[in-house]
């Protein structure tokens, strides 16, 4: 999705701002509507795949961050992130400064 005057186009995901219940849409290459995942998690609400869905949304958010970083760095080469963000192509664990972003409620 493109925002006016930003020049940023999210390639594989879309942001769905809904306040405290915001979501990430994962786009499909076959033209189907994006699959939405919540950017929120609560131990109080029951869900079979709550943590997995939240982690999928979190990964999508970091893919959007990568798109923003690419546009910003082309505009101003002095803009850098304070920690290295590694987003592997394909499957793999996204890390910031060597630490995984995956949420695991049992281990913090």
Coordinates of N, CA, C and O in Angstrom, one line a residue:
X1 N 0.9 -1.2 0.0 CA 0.0 0.0 0.0 C 0.9 1.2 0.0 O 1.9 1.2 0.6
X2 N 0.5 2.2 -0.7 CA 1.3 3.4 -0.8 C 0.6 4.6 0.0 O -0.6 4.7 -0.1
X3 N 1.4 5.3 0.7 CA 0.9 6.5 1.4 C 1.2 7.7 0.6 O 2.3 7.8 0.0
X4 N 0.4 8.7 0.5 CA 0.7 9.9 -0.2 C 2.0 10.6 0.2 O 2.2 10.7 1.4
X5 N 2.8 10.9 -0.8 CA 4.0 11.7 -0.6 C 5.1 10.9 0.2 O 6.1 11.5 0.5
X6 N 4.9 9.6 0.5 CA 6.0 8.9 1.2 C 6.9 8.1 0.2 O 8.1 8.0 0.5
X7 N 6.4 7.7 -0.9 CA 7.2 6.9 -1.8 C 7.4 5.5 -1.3 O 8.2 4.8 -1.9
X8 N 6.7 5.1 -0.3 CA 6.9 3.8 0.3 C 5.8 2.8 -0.1 O 4.7 3.1 0.0
X9 N 6.2 1.7 -0.7 CA 5.3 0.7 -1.1 C 5.7 -0.6 -0.4 O 6.8 -1.1 -0.6
X10 N 4.7 -1.2 0.3 CA 5.0 -2.4 1.0 C 4.8 -3.5 0.0 O 3.7 -3.7 -0.5
X11 N 5.8 -4.3 -0.2 CA 5.7 -5.3 -1.3 C 4.9 -6.6 -0.9 O 4.1 -7.0 -1.7
X12 N 5.1 -7.1 0.2 CA 4.5 -8.4 0.5 C 3.5 -8.3 1.7 O 2.8 -9.3 2.0
X13 N 3.3 -7.2 2.3 CA 2.5 -7.0 3.5 C 1.7 -5.7 3.4 O 2.1 -4.8 2.6
X14 N 0.7 -5.6 4.2 CA 0.0 -4.3 4.3 C -0.3 -4.0 5.7 O -0.6 -4.9 6.5
X15 N -0.2 -2.8 6.1 CA -0.5 -2.3 7.5 C -2.0 -2.0 7.6 O -2.6 -1.4 6.7
X16 N -2.6 -2.5 8.6 CA -4.1 -2.3 8.9 C -4.2 -1.6 10.2 O -4.3 -2.3 11.3
X17 N -4.1 -0.3 10.3 CA -4.1 0.4 11.6 C -5.5 0.4 12.2 O -6.5 0.7 11.5
X18 N -5.6 -0.2 13.4 CA -6.9 -0.2 14.1 C -6.7 0.0 15.6 O -7.2 -0.7 16.4
X19 N -5.8 1.0 15.9 CA -5.6 1.3 17.3 C -4.9 0.2 18.0 O -3.9 -0.4 17.5
X20 N -5.4 -0.2 19.1 CA -4.8 -1.3 19.9 C -5.0 -2.7 19.3 O -4.4 -3.7 19.7
X21 N -5.8 -2.8 18.2 CA -6.1 -4.0 17.6 C -5.6 -4.0 16.1 O -6.2 -4.6 15.2
X22 N -4.5 -3.3 15.9 CA -3.9 -3.2 14.5 C -3.5 -4.6 14.0 O -3.2 -5.5 14.8
X23 N -3.5 -4.7 12.7 CA -3.2 -6.0 12.1 C -2.2 -5.8 10.9 O -2.0 -4.7 10.4
X24 N -1.6 -6.9 10.5 CA -0.8 -7.0 9.3 C -1.4 -7.9 8.3 O -1.9 -9.0 8.7
X25 N -1.5 -7.5 7.1 CA -2.1 -8.3 6.0 C -0.9 -8.9 5.2 O 0.0 -8.2 4.8
X26 N -0.9 -10.2 5.1 CA 0.1 -10.9 4.2 C -0.5 -11.1 2.9 O -1.5 -11.8 2.7
X27 N 0.1 -10.5 1.9 CA -0.4 -10.5 0.5 C -0.1 -11.9 -0.1 O 0.9 -12.5 0.1
X28 N -1.0 -12.3 -1.0 CA -0.9 -13.6 -1.8 C -0.6 -13.2 -3.2 O -1.1 -12.2 -3.7
X29 N 0.2 -14.0 -3.8 CA 0.6 -13.7 -5.2 C -0.5 -14.1 -6.2 O -0.4 -13.7 -7.4
X30 N -1.5 -14.9 -5.8 CA -2.5 -15.3 -6.7 C -3.7 -14.4 -6.7 O -4.8 -14.7 -7.3
X31 N -3.6 -13.2 -6.1 CA -4.7 -12.2 -6.2 C -5.7 -12.3 -5.1 O -6.7 -11.5 -5.0
X32 N -5.6 -13.4 -4.2 CA -6.6 -13.5 -3.1 C -6.4 -12.3 -2.2 O -5.4 -11.7 -2.1
X33 N -7.5 -12.1 -1.4 CA -7.4 -11.0 -0.3 C -6.3 -11.4 0.7 O -6.1 -12.6 0.9
X34 N -5.6 -10.4 1.2 CA -4.6 -10.7 2.2 C -5.1 -11.4 3.4 O -6.2 -11.2 3.8
X35 N -4.3 -12.3 4.0 CA -4.6 -12.9 5.2 C -4.1 -12.0 6.3 O -3.0 -11.5 6.4
X36 N -5.0 -11.7 7.3 CA -4.8 -10.8 8.4 C -4.3 -11.5 9.6 O -4.9 -12.5 10.0
X37 N -3.3 -10.9 10.3 CA -2.8 -11.4 11.6 C -2.8 -10.2 12.6 O -2.3 -9.1 12.2
X38 N -3.2 -10.4 13.8 CA -3.3 -9.4 14.8 C -1.9 -9.0 15.3 O -1.1 -9.9 15.6
X39 N -1.6 -7.7 15.5 CA -0.4 -7.3 16.1 C -0.6 -7.1 17.6 O -0.2 -6.1 18.2
X40 N -1.4 -8.0 18.2 CA -1.6 -8.0 19.7 C -1.8 -9.4 20.1 O -2.1 -10.3 19.4
X41 N -1.5 -9.6 21.4 CA -1.6 -10.9 22.0 C -2.0 -10.8 23.4 O -1.5 -9.9 24.1
X42 N -2.9 -11.6 23.9 CA -3.3 -11.6 25.2 C -3.5 -13.1 25.7 O -4.1 -13.9 25.1
X43 N -2.9 -13.3 26.9 CA -3.1 -14.6 27.5 C -4.5 -14.9 27.9 O -4.9 -16.0 28.1
X44 N -5.3 -13.8 28.1 CA -6.6 -13.9 28.6 C -7.6 -14.4 27.6 O -8.6 -15.0 27.9
X45 N -7.3 -14.2 26.3 CA -8.2 -14.6 25.2 C -7.7 -16.0 24.7 O -6.5 -16.1 24.4
X46 N -8.6 -16.9 24.5 CA -8.3 -18.2 24.0 C -8.1 -18.2 22.5 O -8.9 -17.7 21.8
X47 N -7.0 -18.8 22.0 CA -6.8 -19.0 20.6 C -5.9 -20.1 20.4 O -4.9 -20.2 21.1
X48 N -6.2 -21.0 19.5 CA -5.3 -22.2 19.2 C -4.0 -21.8 18.8 O -3.0 -22.4 19.1
X49 N -3.9 -20.7 17.9 CA -2.6 -20.3 17.4 C -2.3 -18.9 17.7 O -1.7 -18.2 16.9
X50 N -2.6 -18.4 18.9 CA -2.4 -17.0 19.3 C -1.0 -16.5 19.1 O -0.7 -15.5 18.5
X51 N -0.1 -17.3 19.7 CA 1.3 -16.8 19.6 C 1.9 -16.9 18.2 O 2.6 -16.1 17.8
X52 N 1.5 -18.0 17.5 CA 2.0 -18.1 16.1 C 1.5 -17.0 15.3 O 2.2 -16.4 14.5
X53 N 0.2 -16.7 15.4 CA -0.4 -15.6 14.6 C 0.3 -14.2 15.0 O 0.5 -13.4 14.1
X54 N 0.5 -14.0 16.3 CA 1.2 -12.8 16.7 C 2.6 -12.7 16.1 O 3.0 -11.7 15.6
X55 N 3.3 -13.8 16.2 CA 4.7 -13.9 15.6 C 4.7 -13.7 14.1 O 5.6 -13.0 13.6
X56 N 3.7 -14.2 13.4 CA 3.5 -14.0 12.0 C 3.3 -12.5 11.7 O 3.9 -11.9 10.8
X57 N 2.5 -11.8 12.5 CA 2.2 -10.4 12.3 C 3.5 -9.6 12.6 O 3.8 -8.6 11.9
X58 N 4.2 -10.0 13.7 CA 5.4 -9.3 14.0 C 6.5 -9.4 12.9 O 7.2 -8.4 12.6
X59 N 6.6 -10.6 12.3 CA 7.5 -10.8 11.2 C 7.1 -9.9 10.0 O 7.9 -9.3 9.4
X60 N 5.8 -9.8 9.8 CA 5.3 -8.9 8.7 C 5.6 -7.5 9.0 O 6.0 -6.7 8.1
X61 N 5.5 -7.0 10.2 CA 5.8 -5.7 10.6 C 7.3 -5.4 10.3 O 7.6 -4.3 9.8
X62 N 8.2 -6.3 10.5 CA 9.6 -6.1 10.3 C 9.9 -6.1 8.8 O 10.8 -5.5 8.3
X63 N 9.1 -6.8 8.0 CA 9.2 -6.8 6.5 C 8.8 -5.4 6.0 O 9.5 -4.8 5.2
X64 N 7.8 -4.8 6.6 CA 7.4 -3.4 6.3 C 8.5 -2.5 6.7 O 8.9 -1.5 6.0
X65 N 9.1 -2.7 7.9 CA 10.2 -1.9 8.4 C 11.4 -1.9 7.4 O 12.0 -0.9 7.1
X66 N 11.6 -3.1 6.8 CA 12.7 -3.2 5.8 C 12.4 -2.4 4.6 O 13.3 -1.7 4.1
X67 N 11.2 -2.4 4.2 CA 10.8 -1.5 3.0 C 11.0 -0.1 3.3 O 11.5 0.7 2.5
X68 N 10.6 0.4 4.5 CA 10.8 1.8 5.0 C 12.3 2.1 5.0 O 12.7 3.2 4.6
X69 N 13.1 1.2 5.6 CA 14.5 1.5 5.7 C 15.1 1.7 4.3 O 16.0 2.5 4.1
X70 N 14.7 0.8 3.4 CA 15.3 0.9 2.0 C 15.0 2.3 1.4 O 15.8 2.9 0.8
X71 N 13.7 2.8 1.5 CA 13.4 4.1 1.0 C 14.1 5.2 1.7 O 14.7 6.1 1.1
X72 N 14.2 5.1 3.0 CA 14.8 6.2 3.8 C 16.3 6.3 3.5 O 16.9 7.3 3.4
X73 N 17.0 5.1 3.4 CA 18.4 5.1 3.1 C 18.7 5.6 1.7 O 19.8 6.2 1.5
X74 N 17.8 5.4 0.8 CA 18.0 6.0 -0.6 C 17.9 7.5 -0.6 O 18.6 8.2 -1.3
X75 N 17.1 8.0 0.3 CA 16.9 9.5 0.4 C 18.0 10.2 1.2 O 18.3 11.3 0.9
X76 N 18.4 9.5 2.3 CA 19.4 10.1 3.2 C 20.3 9.0 3.7 O 19.9 8.2 4.6
X77 N 21.5 9.0 3.2 CA 22.5 7.9 3.6 C 22.9 8.0 5.0 O 23.5 7.0 5.5
X78 N 22.6 9.1 5.7 CA 23.0 9.2 7.1 C 22.1 8.5 8.1 O 22.4 8.3 9.2
X79 N 20.9 8.1 7.6 CA 19.9 7.4 8.4 C 20.3 6.0 8.6 O 20.5 5.3 7.6
X80 N 20.5 5.6 9.8 CA 20.8 4.2 10.1 C 20.0 3.8 11.4 O 19.6 4.6 12.2
X81 N 19.8 2.5 11.5 CA 19.2 1.9 12.7 C 20.2 1.7 13.8 O 21.4 1.5 13.5
X82 N 19.8 1.8 15.0 CA 20.8 1.7 16.1 C 21.4 0.2 16.2 O 22.4 0.0 16.8
X83 N 20.6 -0.7 15.7 CA 21.0 -2.1 15.8 C 20.8 -2.8 14.4 O 19.9 -2.4 13.7
X84 N 21.6 -3.8 14.1 CA 21.5 -4.5 12.9 C 20.2 -5.3 12.9 O 20.0 -6.1 13.8
X85 N 19.4 -5.2 11.9 CA 18.2 -5.9 11.7 C 18.4 -6.9 10.6 O 18.7 -6.5 9.4
X86 N 18.3 -8.2 10.9 CA 18.5 -9.3 9.9 C 17.2 -9.9 9.6 O 16.6 -10.5 10.5
X87 N 16.8 -9.8 8.3 CA 15.5 -10.5 7.8 C 15.9 -11.4 6.8 O 16.2 -11.0 5.6
X88 N 16.1 -12.7 7.1 CA 16.5 -13.7 6.1 C 15.5 -13.8 5.0 O 14.3 -13.7 5.2
X89 N 16.0 -14.1 3.8 CA 15.1 -14.4 2.7 C 14.5 -15.8 2.9 O 15.2 -16.7 3.4
X90 N 13.2 -16.0 2.5 CA 12.6 -17.3 2.8 C 12.3 -17.4 4.2 O 11.9 -16.5 4.9
X91 N 12.4 -18.6 4.7 CA 12.1 -18.9 6.2 C 13.4 -18.7 7.0 O 14.5 -18.9 6.6
X92 N 13.2 -18.2 8.2 CA 14.3 -18.0 9.1 C 13.9 -17.0 10.1 O 12.8 -16.4 10.0
X93 N 14.7 -16.9 11.1 CA 14.3 -16.0 12.3 C 14.9 -14.6 12.1 O 16.0 -14.4 11.9
X94 N 14.0 -13.7 12.3 CA 14.3 -12.3 12.2 C 15.0 -11.9 13.5 O 14.5 -12.2 14.6
X95 N 16.1 -11.1 13.4 CA 16.8 -10.7 14.6 C 17.1 -9.2 14.6 O 17.3 -8.7 13.5
X96 N 17.2 -8.7 15.8 CA 17.7 -7.3 16.0 C 18.9 -7.3 16.9 O 18.7 -7.8 18.0
X97 N 20.0 -6.9 16.4 CA 21.2 -6.9 17.3 C 21.5 -8.3 17.7 O 22.1 -8.5 18.8
X98 N 21.2 -9.3 16.9 CA 21.5 -10.7 17.2 C 20.5 -11.4 18.1 O 20.6 -12.6 18.4
X99 N 19.4 -10.7 18.5 CA 18.4 -11.3 19.4 C 17.1 -11.5 18.5 O 16.7 -10.6 17.8
X100 N 16.5 -12.7 18.7 CA 15.3 -13.0 17.9 C 14.1 -12.1 18.4 O 14.0 -11.7 19.6
X101 N 13.2 -11.8 17.5 CA 12.0 -11.0 17.8 C 10.8 -11.8 18.2 O 9.8 -11.3 18.6
X102 N 11.0 -13.2 18.0 CA 9.8 -14.1 18.2 C 9.4 -14.0 19.7 O 10.2 -14.0 20.6
X103 N 8.1 -13.9 19.9 CA 7.5 -13.8 21.2 C 7.3 -15.2 21.7 O 6.7 -16.1 21.1
X104 N 7.8 -15.5 22.9 CA 7.6 -16.8 23.6 C 7.1 -16.4 25.0 O 8.0 -16.0 25.8
X105 N 5.8 -16.5 25.3 CA 5.3 -16.1 26.6 C 5.9 -16.9 27.8 O 5.9 -16.5 28.9
X106 N 6.4 -18.1 27.5 CA 7.0 -18.9 28.6 C 8.4 -18.5 29.0 O 8.8 -18.6 30.1
X107 N 9.1 -17.9 28.0 CA 10.5 -17.5 28.3 C 10.7 -16.0 28.3 O 11.8 -15.5 28.3
X108 N 9.6 -15.2 28.2 CA 9.8 -13.8 28.2 C 10.1 -13.3 26.8 O 10.3 -12.4 26.3

